[in-house]
Amino acid sequence: MKLTLTHQAPELLETEALVAIVFDTGDDTATGEPADPGFDRLDSLAGGLLAELRRSGELTGKALDTVLLHRPAGLAARRLLLVGGGKREKWDLAQLRNAAGTALRFLKGKGVHEFVFLPPDGLPAETLVTATAWGLIAADFEPDSYKTDKNNDHRIDRAQIAVGSAESALESALERAVVVTEAQNLARALSNEPANRMTPRELVQRAQQVAYGCGLDFEALDSERMRGLGMGALLGVAQGSAEPPALIVMHYRPAGIPSSNAHLGLVGKAVTFDTGGISIKPADGMEKMKYDMAGGAAMIAVMQALAHLKPSIAVTAVVPTVENMPGSRAQRPGDIQTTMSGKTVEVLNTDAEGRLILADAITYARRQGCTHLVDAATLTGAIVVALGHTNVGVFTNQQAFQDRLLASARDCGEKMWPMPLDDEYKEQLQSNIADLPNIGSRWGGAITAAMFLKEFADPTPWVHLDIAGTAWLEEAKPYMPKGPSGVAVRTLVDLAMKM
């Protein structure tokens, strides 16, 4: 899909469809009072039809409701799609992003190939362009790459965003938004691949293509090198699979003198398939364990975006990738593994494997000179119990760094929620024969998993994102198909740029 800006007046736009936002007026519905100035103008151009539809209750303005009008009077467009924006006082960039995505997916299903989106007033112009582009490009992603009977007529070839002026800042905002959302879609595409196609070796090749395609330094540590570095926790997870593990490392170095001595480390869990190992998972739903590499996919995608956006700090991504299989050589409950840090771990549950591979990856990132760390992982089912499928769970060892990340999340419209990491939770991580067990009790499981990682991150400022509940949409949304979400990509790009 080609995405551009247009500066023409809405009534002059010759397009298959013009999309406008209509707000929920609540008790004002009976009087036909407009929720925003843009409604007045469109209603006047359409000969009062919009007000009539509102009075009849057909046009509610409720969030993401849609009404499609054909051959609207007073407009050059062949269709007018009205998308509900909900209550005006709750309107923000996330609502705009979702409304734009809803419009694209609705029109795509109707066989429309090009349209113009008319954002409402109320947000800064650059924010309007950015959020609209995020919504449109993310909504255009389809998870059906292996279907052979796709309806190829259901596609959007071109979309335009109508803005009032031809400012270069708006063009720049569009370019940045395209870069970031294409990276988000890369993360989704990687996470969507079946495990027989997306093995650790294949992920290494994909990451290498990304790195070489945009000028990043790249290396992949094999089993022999990891063994020499003492990465017993990572190698222990991988030993039950015929697929060899790897540690993907991607470096971005700013041109010229960096703006600070900060070196951001991005660590992402990439278990390309997780059976649970000897502590095997139930069969029901196991097919979705192909997306247990969503954290690693996100970090590869973030690096692609940063290579184009060029922040003035160094950034390194470290992505441990393995299969967790119950083969004849698989590690067993009760095994002891020695991590790269030198700490020993008693493996009580082989399905708590993500924290094991992250422990060695975090240690490696610290030894690469990273001054700040963020890891993202589909780590625990416990975070889904706590926060459902709405918020990412956020844990930290430094409040100031977490505050910066959460500010980026708010600015990008990604829902994240801070979780506790009090010292009392460490009491659950006691082993009689090793420094740490890899699980605590059943209570506070997401917290004890984060506490385990903290043992390897300290004292480096660190934030852990548990994306287990948000990396995969269990049900389709009006603005997104069912499947991988690419969560955290926008937030982490924003954080790096602001650092």
Short mmCIF file of C-alpha atoms in Angstrom, two decimals:
data_model
loop_
_atom_site.label_atom_id
_atom_site.label_comp_id
_atom_site.label_asym_id
_atom_site.label_seq_id
_atom_site.Cartn_x
_atom_site.Cartn_y
_atom_site.Cartn_z
CA MET A 1 0.00 0.00 0.00
CA LYS A 2 1.28 3.44 -0.94
CA LEU A 3 0.55 6.05 1.73
CA THR A 4 0.77 9.79 0.99
CA LEU A 5 -0.59 13.15 2.14
CA THR A 6 -3.10 15.29 0.27
CA HIS A 7 -3.96 18.94 0.81
CA GLN A 8 -7.16 19.19 -1.22
CA ALA A 9 -10.46 20.25 0.33
CA PRO A 10 -12.58 17.19 1.26
CA GLU A 11 -15.34 18.00 -1.25
CA LEU A 12 -12.84 18.08 -4.14
CA LEU A 13 -11.23 14.71 -3.44
CA GLU A 14 -11.92 12.31 -6.30
CA THR A 15 -11.53 8.96 -4.61
CA GLU A 16 -13.30 5.65 -4.21
CA ALA A 17 -14.04 6.54 -0.59
CA LEU A 18 -13.64 9.46 1.78
CA VAL A 19 -13.39 8.48 5.46
CA ALA A 20 -14.47 10.87 8.22
CA ILE A 21 -14.79 10.54 12.00
CA VAL A 22 -18.11 11.22 13.71
CA PHE A 23 -18.29 11.56 17.48
CA ASP A 24 -20.90 10.24 19.90
CA THR A 25 -23.05 13.20 20.99
CA GLY A 26 -24.98 11.24 23.61
CA ASP A 27 -27.98 13.24 24.77
CA ASP A 28 -27.48 15.74 21.94
CA THR A 29 -28.53 13.12 19.37
CA ALA A 30 -32.16 14.20 19.35
CA THR A 31 -31.27 17.81 18.55
CA GLY A 32 -28.80 16.88 15.83
CA GLU A 33 -26.08 19.00 17.39
CA PRO A 34 -22.69 18.26 15.78
CA ALA A 35 -19.93 16.80 17.92
CA ASP A 36 -17.24 18.75 16.05
CA PRO A 37 -16.95 21.51 13.42
CA GLY A 38 -16.04 19.03 10.69
CA PHE A 39 -19.46 17.39 11.03
CA ASP A 40 -21.21 20.66 10.17
CA ARG A 41 -19.31 21.02 6.94
CA LEU A 42 -19.79 17.44 5.77
CA ASP A 43 -23.45 17.55 6.71
CA SER A 44 -23.92 20.76 4.75
CA LEU A 45 -22.17 19.30 1.70
CA ALA A 46 -24.34 16.17 1.93
CA GLY A 47 -27.55 18.21 2.12
CA GLY A 48 -28.29 17.48 5.79
CA LEU A 49 -28.16 13.69 5.36
CA LEU A 50 -25.72 13.15 8.22
CA ALA A 51 -27.89 15.02 10.71
CA GLU A 52 -30.89 13.02 9.52
CA LEU A 53 -29.04 9.76 10.07
CA ARG A 54 -27.99 10.91 13.51
CA ARG A 55 -31.56 11.83 14.49
CA SER A 56 -32.78 8.42 13.32
CA GLY A 57 -30.16 6.64 15.44
CA GLU A 58 -28.43 5.01 12.47
CA LEU A 59 -25.37 7.23 12.89
CA THR A 60 -24.40 6.92 16.55
CA GLY A 61 -20.75 7.94 16.57
CA LYS A 62 -20.04 5.14 19.03
CA ALA A 63 -16.43 3.98 18.92
CA LEU A 64 -15.63 2.13 15.68
CA ASP A 65 -19.25 1.96 14.44
CA THR A 66 -19.37 2.35 10.66
CA VAL A 67 -21.91 3.82 8.23
CA LEU A 68 -21.22 3.73 4.48
CA LEU A 69 -22.95 6.19 2.13
CA HIS A 70 -22.85 5.82 -1.67
CA ARG A 71 -22.67 8.75 -4.11
CA PRO A 72 -22.89 11.39 -1.36
CA ALA A 73 -24.23 14.71 -2.65
CA GLY A 74 -21.74 17.57 -2.59
CA LEU A 75 -18.66 15.32 -2.59
CA ALA A 76 -16.46 14.18 -5.45
CA ALA A 77 -15.83 10.90 -3.61
CA ARG A 78 -17.90 7.90 -4.71
CA ARG A 79 -18.45 6.79 -1.11
CA LEU A 80 -18.43 8.41 2.32
CA LEU A 81 -17.47 6.13 5.21
CA LEU A 82 -18.32 7.48 8.66
CA VAL A 83 -16.40 5.86 11.52
CA GLY A 84 -17.45 6.38 15.12
CA GLY A 85 -14.91 8.14 17.30
CA GLY A 86 -16.70 7.62 20.60
CA LYS A 87 -16.91 10.44 23.13
CA ARG A 88 -14.99 13.51 22.08
CA GLU A 89 -13.51 14.00 25.55
CA LYS A 90 -11.92 10.51 25.35
CA TRP A 91 -10.46 11.05 21.88
CA ASP A 92 -6.70 10.45 21.74
CA LEU A 93 -4.07 9.10 19.38
CA ALA A 94 -4.90 5.46 20.24
CA GLN A 95 -8.55 6.07 19.33
CA LEU A 96 -7.46 7.76 16.09
CA ARG A 97 -5.12 4.88 15.25
CA ASN A 98 -7.89 2.34 15.82
CA ALA A 99 -10.42 4.35 13.81
CA ALA A 100 -8.03 4.58 10.87
CA GLY A 101 -7.38 0.85 11.02
CA THR A 102 -11.10 0.13 11.20
CA ALA A 103 -11.69 2.21 8.08
CA LEU A 104 -9.01 0.39 6.12
CA ARG A 105 -10.19 -3.09 7.05
CA PHE A 106 -13.85 -2.20 6.38
CA LEU A 107 -13.09 -0.79 2.92
CA LYS A 108 -10.70 -3.61 2.11
CA GLY A 109 -13.50 -6.08 2.71
CA LYS A 110 -15.74 -4.12 0.32
CA GLY A 111 -13.25 -4.35 -2.55
CA VAL A 112 -12.24 -0.68 -2.37
CA HIS A 113 -8.65 -0.17 -3.58
CA GLU A 114 -7.95 3.45 -2.66
CA PHE A 115 -9.37 6.01 -0.24
CA VAL A 116 -8.69 9.26 1.61
CA PHE A 117 -8.77 9.50 5.41
CA LEU A 118 -9.86 12.82 6.89
CA PRO A 119 -8.59 13.09 10.49
CA PRO A 120 -10.65 15.29 12.83
CA ASP A 121 -9.23 18.35 14.53
CA GLY A 122 -8.21 18.29 18.17
CA LEU A 123 -4.68 16.83 18.09
CA PRO A 124 -1.44 18.40 16.82
CA ALA A 125 -1.02 17.98 13.05
CA GLU A 126 2.09 15.79 13.33
CA THR A 127 0.32 13.56 15.87
CA LEU A 128 -2.67 13.26 13.52
CA VAL A 129 -0.45 12.12 10.66
CA THR A 130 1.61 9.75 12.82
CA ALA A 131 -1.30 8.00 14.53
CA THR A 132 -3.29 7.71 11.29
CA ALA A 133 -0.34 6.15 9.48
CA TRP A 134 0.25 3.74 12.36
CA GLY A 135 -3.36 2.61 12.18
CA LEU A 136 -3.53 2.26 8.41
CA ILE A 137 -0.30 0.32 7.91
CA ALA A 138 -0.85 -1.99 10.89
CA ALA A 139 -4.40 -2.73 9.73
CA ASP A 140 -3.18 -3.70 6.26
CA PHE A 141 -1.19 -6.65 7.65
CA GLU A 142 -2.70 -10.08 6.93
CA PRO A 143 -1.64 -13.33 8.63
CA ASP A 144 -2.77 -15.51 5.70
CA SER A 145 0.53 -15.81 3.82
CA TYR A 146 0.14 -19.58 3.39
CA LYS A 147 -3.42 -19.54 2.06
CA THR A 148 -3.70 -20.54 -1.60
CA ASP A 149 -7.27 -19.34 -2.15
CA LYS A 150 -6.90 -15.72 -1.08
CA ASN A 151 -9.22 -13.11 -2.59
CA ASN A 152 -6.59 -10.90 -4.19
CA ASP A 153 -9.22 -8.29 -5.03
CA HIS A 154 -9.46 -7.46 -1.33
CA ARG A 155 -6.48 -5.14 -1.16
CA ILE A 156 -5.73 -1.48 -0.64
CA ASP A 157 -3.34 -0.09 -3.25
CA ARG A 158 -3.26 3.52 -2.11
CA ALA A 159 -4.38 5.59 0.85
CA GLN A 160 -4.06 9.30 1.48
CA ILE A 161 -4.28 11.34 4.66
CA ALA A 162 -5.97 14.72 4.19
CA VAL A 163 -4.10 17.52 5.97
CA GLY A 164 -4.63 21.26 5.86
CA SER A 165 -1.15 22.36 4.81
CA ALA A 166 1.88 21.14 2.90
CA GLU A 167 4.40 21.42 5.75
CA SER A 168 7.65 19.51 5.46
CA ALA A 169 7.27 18.50 9.12
CA LEU A 170 4.14 16.55 8.22
CA GLU A 171 5.94 14.70 5.42
CA SER A 172 8.72 13.85 7.89
CA ALA A 173 6.18 12.63 10.44
CA LEU A 174 4.64 10.39 7.79
CA GLU A 175 8.02 8.96 6.79
CA ARG A 176 8.88 8.17 10.42
CA ALA A 177 5.49 6.57 11.04
CA VAL A 178 5.85 4.38 7.95
CA VAL A 179 9.30 3.20 9.07
CA VAL A 180 8.07 2.33 12.56
CA THR A 181 4.88 0.55 11.48
CA GLU A 182 6.62 -1.42 8.76
CA ALA A 183 8.98 -2.59 11.51
CA GLN A 184 5.99 -3.55 13.66
CA ASN A 185 4.63 -5.56 10.74
CA LEU A 186 8.03 -7.25 10.34
CA ALA A 187 7.79 -8.40 13.96
CA ARG A 188 4.29 -9.71 13.26
CA ALA A 189 5.40 -11.54 10.12
CA LEU A 190 8.28 -13.24 11.95
CA SER A 191 6.03 -14.24 14.87
CA ASN A 192 3.39 -15.61 12.52
CA GLU A 193 5.70 -18.09 10.81
CA PRO A 194 5.09 -21.77 11.67
CA ALA A 195 7.81 -23.48 13.62
CA ASN A 196 8.75 -25.82 10.78
CA ARG A 197 9.60 -22.73 8.72
CA MET A 198 10.89 -20.41 11.46
CA THR A 199 13.64 -22.42 13.14
CA PRO A 200 16.49 -20.79 15.07
CA ARG A 201 18.67 -21.09 11.96
CA GLU A 202 16.00 -19.40 9.83
CA LEU A 203 15.61 -16.58 12.36
CA VAL A 204 19.37 -16.01 12.20
CA GLN A 205 19.13 -15.70 8.41
CA ARG A 206 16.17 -13.31 8.61
CA ALA A 207 17.94 -11.14 11.18
CA GLN A 208 21.07 -11.12 9.04
CA GLN A 209 19.04 -9.97 6.02
CA VAL A 210 17.58 -7.14 8.09
CA ALA A 211 20.99 -6.10 9.40
CA TYR A 212 22.79 -6.17 6.05
CA GLY A 213 19.83 -4.50 4.35
CA CYS A 214 20.01 -1.42 6.56
CA GLY A 215 23.69 -1.22 7.50
CA LEU A 216 23.77 -2.76 10.97
CA ASP A 217 26.65 -4.80 12.36
CA PHE A 218 25.66 -8.43 12.79
CA GLU A 219 26.95 -11.63 14.31
CA ALA A 220 25.42 -14.89 15.46
CA LEU A 221 27.10 -16.91 18.19
CA ASP A 222 26.88 -20.67 17.67
CA SER A 223 26.85 -23.41 20.30
CA GLU A 224 30.64 -23.67 20.43
CA ARG A 225 31.11 -19.97 21.10
CA MET A 226 28.33 -19.89 23.66
CA ARG A 227 29.84 -22.89 25.41
CA GLY A 228 33.17 -21.07 25.55
CA LEU A 229 31.42 -18.09 27.15
CA GLY A 230 29.79 -20.33 29.75
CA MET A 231 26.15 -19.90 28.62
CA GLY A 232 24.98 -23.07 30.31
CA ALA A 233 21.43 -21.84 30.92
CA LEU A 234 20.78 -21.08 27.24
CA LEU A 235 22.44 -24.26 26.02
CA GLY A 236 20.55 -26.33 28.57
CA VAL A 237 17.22 -25.24 27.09
CA ALA A 238 18.39 -26.04 23.56
CA GLN A 239 19.88 -29.47 24.21
CA GLY A 240 16.60 -31.34 23.71
CA SER A 241 16.24 -30.16 20.11
CA ALA A 242 17.92 -31.25 16.90
CA GLU A 243 17.90 -27.56 15.90
CA PRO A 244 21.06 -25.76 17.05
CA PRO A 245 20.60 -22.59 19.10
CA ALA A 246 22.10 -19.20 18.35
CA LEU A 247 22.64 -15.83 19.98
CA ILE A 248 21.80 -13.09 17.47
CA VAL A 249 23.64 -9.81 18.06
CA MET A 250 22.86 -6.62 16.10
CA HIS A 251 24.72 -3.35 16.67
CA TYR A 252 23.71 0.19 15.73
CA ARG A 253 26.41 2.81 16.12
CA PRO A 254 25.55 6.47 15.55
CA ALA A 255 27.54 8.48 13.04
CA GLY A 256 29.70 11.17 14.60
CA ILE A 257 29.84 11.86 18.31
CA PRO A 258 27.01 10.23 20.32
CA SER A 259 24.69 12.56 22.23
CA SER A 260 25.51 10.72 25.47
CA ASN A 261 27.40 7.77 26.85
CA ALA A 262 24.16 5.78 27.02
CA HIS A 263 24.20 2.40 25.28
CA LEU A 264 20.76 0.84 25.06
CA GLY A 265 20.57 -2.94 25.14
CA LEU A 266 17.47 -4.68 23.77
CA VAL A 267 17.12 -8.34 24.74
CA GLY A 268 14.34 -10.44 23.22
CA LYS A 269 13.27 -14.00 23.93
CA ALA A 270 13.07 -16.06 20.71
CA VAL A 271 11.92 -19.60 21.44
CA THR A 272 10.81 -20.57 17.95
CA PHE A 273 8.68 -23.36 19.39
CA ASP A 274 8.00 -24.19 23.01
CA THR A 275 6.67 -27.63 23.87
CA GLY A 276 7.58 -27.05 27.50
CA GLY A 277 10.33 -29.64 27.25
CA ILE A 278 10.10 -32.55 29.70
CA SER A 279 7.55 -30.45 31.67
CA ILE A 280 5.42 -30.68 28.55
CA LYS A 281 2.52 -28.32 27.90
CA PRO A 282 -1.09 -29.46 27.35
CA ALA A 283 -1.91 -30.15 23.71
CA ASP A 284 -4.76 -27.64 23.63
CA GLY A 285 -3.44 -24.40 22.19
CA MET A 286 0.15 -25.60 21.85
CA GLU A 287 0.13 -24.64 18.16
CA LYS A 288 0.33 -20.99 19.20
CA MET A 289 3.70 -21.60 20.83
CA LYS A 290 5.24 -20.64 17.49
CA TYR A 291 4.93 -17.02 18.70
CA ASP A 292 7.07 -17.65 21.78
CA MET A 293 9.72 -15.74 19.83
CA ALA A 294 7.67 -12.51 19.67
CA GLY A 295 10.05 -10.68 22.02
CA GLY A 296 13.03 -11.48 19.82
CA ALA A 297 11.07 -10.59 16.69
CA ALA A 298 10.23 -7.22 18.24
CA MET A 299 13.89 -6.44 18.95
CA ILE A 300 14.96 -7.32 15.40
CA ALA A 301 12.20 -5.07 14.10
CA VAL A 302 13.18 -2.21 16.41
CA MET A 303 16.73 -2.40 15.08
CA GLN A 304 15.46 -2.15 11.50
CA ALA A 305 13.53 1.01 12.38
CA LEU A 306 16.43 2.59 14.29
CA ALA A 307 18.82 1.96 11.40
CA HIS A 308 16.59 4.24 9.30
CA LEU A 309 15.74 6.80 12.00
CA LYS A 310 19.33 7.08 13.27
CA PRO A 311 19.21 7.93 16.99
CA SER A 312 22.33 9.53 18.40
CA ILE A 313 23.05 6.75 20.91
CA ALA A 314 24.44 3.25 20.52
CA VAL A 315 21.91 0.42 20.53
CA THR A 316 22.60 -3.32 20.67
CA ALA A 317 20.01 -6.08 20.28
CA VAL A 318 20.72 -9.50 21.77
CA VAL A 319 18.28 -12.24 20.77
CA PRO A 320 18.76 -15.78 22.14
CA THR A 321 16.97 -18.25 19.88
CA VAL A 322 16.26 -21.90 20.65
CA GLU A 323 13.66 -24.64 20.36
CA ASN A 324 12.44 -26.12 23.63
CA MET A 325 11.84 -29.77 22.82
CA PRO A 326 11.54 -32.99 24.89
CA GLY A 327 14.19 -34.91 22.99
CA SER A 328 16.31 -37.70 24.41
CA ARG A 329 18.99 -35.20 25.47
CA ALA A 330 16.57 -32.66 26.95
CA GLN A 331 17.33 -31.21 30.35
CA ARG A 332 15.31 -32.66 33.20
CA PRO A 333 13.60 -31.15 36.22
CA GLY A 334 16.26 -31.13 38.91
CA ASP A 335 19.18 -30.45 36.57
CA ILE A 336 21.69 -27.75 37.55
CA GLN A 337 22.90 -25.27 34.94
CA THR A 338 25.69 -22.73 35.31
CA THR A 339 24.89 -19.37 33.71
CA MET A 340 27.30 -17.03 31.95
CA SER A 341 27.32 -14.87 35.08
CA GLY A 342 28.63 -17.82 37.11
CA LYS A 343 25.42 -18.21 39.10
CA THR A 344 23.94 -21.68 39.22
CA VAL A 345 20.28 -22.47 38.58
CA GLU A 346 18.23 -25.49 39.64
CA VAL A 347 15.79 -26.24 36.83
CA LEU A 348 12.58 -27.18 38.60
CA ASN A 349 10.36 -26.74 35.54
CA THR A 350 11.68 -26.99 31.99
CA ASP A 351 8.71 -24.93 30.75
CA ALA A 352 10.16 -21.92 32.55
CA GLU A 353 12.81 -21.77 29.83
CA GLY A 354 12.50 -18.16 28.69
CA ARG A 355 14.09 -16.75 31.83
CA LEU A 356 17.00 -19.18 31.42
CA ILE A 357 17.94 -18.04 27.92
CA LEU A 358 17.34 -14.39 28.88
CA ALA A 359 19.66 -14.71 31.89
CA ASP A 360 22.63 -15.46 29.64
CA ALA A 361 21.56 -12.91 27.02
CA ILE A 362 21.26 -10.16 29.64
CA THR A 363 24.71 -10.99 30.98
CA TYR A 364 26.10 -10.88 27.45
CA ALA A 365 24.47 -7.49 26.78
CA ARG A 366 25.98 -6.07 29.96
CA ARG A 367 29.42 -7.30 28.92
CA GLN A 368 28.92 -5.58 25.57
CA GLY A 369 28.85 -2.30 27.49
CA CYS A 370 25.09 -1.67 27.54
CA THR A 371 24.29 0.96 30.17
CA HIS A 372 20.50 0.48 30.02
CA LEU A 373 18.59 -2.73 29.32
CA VAL A 374 15.08 -3.57 28.16
CA ASP A 375 13.99 -7.14 27.64
CA ALA A 376 10.73 -8.29 26.05
CA ALA A 377 9.44 -11.82 26.38
CA THR A 378 6.30 -13.91 26.20
CA LEU A 379 7.39 -15.05 29.61
CA THR A 380 4.51 -16.10 31.86
CA GLY A 381 0.90 -17.15 31.82
CA ALA A 382 0.68 -15.45 35.21
CA ILE A 383 0.84 -11.99 33.59
CA VAL A 384 -2.26 -12.91 31.57
CA VAL A 385 -4.06 -13.81 34.81
CA ALA A 386 -3.02 -10.46 36.29
CA LEU A 387 -3.58 -8.11 33.32
CA GLY A 388 -5.51 -10.07 30.72
CA HIS A 389 -4.84 -9.34 27.06
CA THR A 390 -4.88 -5.55 27.44
CA ASN A 391 -1.69 -4.39 29.18
CA VAL A 392 1.95 -5.37 28.98
CA GLY A 393 3.38 -6.10 32.42
CA VAL A 394 6.33 -3.82 33.23
CA PHE A 395 8.98 -4.53 35.88
CA THR A 396 12.13 -2.61 36.75
CA ASN A 397 15.05 -2.16 39.08
CA GLN A 398 15.15 1.63 38.49
CA GLN A 399 12.02 3.77 38.68
CA ALA A 400 13.43 6.64 36.60
CA PHE A 401 14.19 4.39 33.63
CA GLN A 402 10.78 2.73 33.86
CA ASP A 403 9.13 6.16 33.89
CA ARG A 404 10.88 7.04 30.63
CA LEU A 405 9.70 3.83 29.00
CA LEU A 406 6.12 4.27 30.23
CA ALA A 407 6.11 7.84 28.89
CA SER A 408 7.08 6.46 25.47
CA ALA A 409 4.33 3.84 25.74
CA ARG A 410 1.74 6.55 26.43
CA ASP A 411 3.02 8.67 23.55
CA CYS A 412 2.73 5.66 21.23
CA GLY A 413 -0.68 4.50 22.45
CA GLU A 414 0.57 1.15 23.78
CA LYS A 415 -0.95 0.01 27.06
CA MET A 416 1.61 -0.98 29.69
CA TRP A 417 1.20 -1.32 33.42
CA PRO A 418 3.92 -1.23 36.16
CA MET A 419 4.12 -4.27 38.39
CA PRO A 420 5.80 -4.63 41.82
CA LEU A 421 9.24 -6.10 42.32
CA ASP A 422 9.61 -5.92 46.09
CA ASP A 423 12.47 -7.72 47.80
CA GLU A 424 10.01 -10.00 49.62
CA TYR A 425 9.30 -11.82 46.36
CA LYS A 426 12.90 -12.99 46.22
CA GLU A 427 12.18 -15.20 49.22
CA GLN A 428 10.36 -17.56 46.83
CA LEU A 429 13.57 -18.10 44.83
CA GLN A 430 15.37 -20.40 47.24
CA SER A 431 17.19 -23.60 46.29
CA ASN A 432 18.95 -26.04 48.59
CA ILE A 433 21.61 -26.97 46.05
CA ALA A 434 22.00 -23.99 43.68
CA ASP A 435 22.01 -20.21 43.79
CA LEU A 436 18.51 -19.96 42.31
CA PRO A 437 15.62 -22.16 41.20
CA ASN A 438 14.06 -21.20 37.89
CA ILE A 439 10.55 -20.93 39.39
CA GLY A 440 8.97 -19.79 42.65
CA SER A 441 5.59 -20.79 44.05
CA ARG A 442 2.36 -20.55 42.02
CA TRP A 443 1.61 -17.13 43.56
CA GLY A 444 2.91 -14.02 41.83
CA GLY A 445 4.47 -16.06 39.05
CA ALA A 446 5.06 -13.12 36.71
CA ILE A 447 6.78 -11.26 39.53
CA THR A 448 9.08 -14.10 40.57
CA ALA A 449 10.01 -14.61 36.90
CA ALA A 450 10.99 -10.94 36.70
CA MET A 451 12.81 -11.22 40.03
CA PHE A 452 14.83 -14.08 38.56
CA LEU A 453 15.88 -11.86 35.62
CA LYS A 454 16.72 -8.99 37.98
CA GLU A 455 19.42 -11.19 39.53
CA PHE A 456 21.27 -11.01 36.19
CA ALA A 457 20.45 -7.42 35.26
CA ASP A 458 21.52 -5.69 38.48
CA PRO A 459 22.93 -3.11 38.88
CA THR A 460 22.36 -1.97 35.27
CA PRO A 461 19.12 0.05 34.88
CA TRP A 462 16.70 -2.49 33.44
CA VAL A 463 13.06 -2.86 32.41
CA HIS A 464 11.37 -6.19 31.74
CA LEU A 465 8.30 -6.34 29.49
CA ASP A 466 6.17 -9.46 29.90
CA ILE A 467 4.22 -9.51 26.63
CA ALA A 468 2.67 -12.98 27.01
CA GLY A 469 -0.86 -11.58 27.08
CA THR A 470 -0.46 -8.96 24.37
CA ALA A 471 1.81 -10.43 21.67
CA TRP A 472 -1.05 -12.38 20.08
CA LEU A 473 -4.62 -11.22 19.46
CA GLU A 474 -6.91 -14.13 20.29
CA GLU A 475 -9.81 -12.48 18.47
CA ALA A 476 -9.88 -10.16 15.48
CA LYS A 477 -10.49 -6.46 16.16
CA PRO A 478 -12.19 -4.07 13.72
CA TYR A 479 -8.74 -2.52 13.21
CA MET A 480 -6.49 -5.61 13.42
CA PRO A 481 -6.74 -9.24 12.30
CA LYS A 482 -6.41 -12.12 14.72
CA GLY A 483 -2.79 -13.10 15.24
CA PRO A 484 0.50 -11.40 16.11
CA SER A 485 0.36 -7.80 17.32
CA GLY A 486 3.97 -6.58 17.14
CA VAL A 487 3.53 -5.09 20.60
CA ALA A 488 6.31 -2.92 22.09
CA VAL A 489 8.00 -2.05 18.78
CA ARG A 490 6.61 1.50 18.67
CA THR A 491 7.40 2.12 22.33
CA LEU A 492 10.98 0.89 22.13
CA VAL A 493 11.73 2.89 18.98
CA ASP A 494 10.37 6.00 20.69
CA LEU A 495 12.41 5.31 23.83
CA ALA A 496 15.64 4.95 21.84
CA MET A 497 14.98 8.14 19.86
CA LYS A 498 14.28 10.13 23.03
CA MET A 499 17.34 8.74 24.80
#
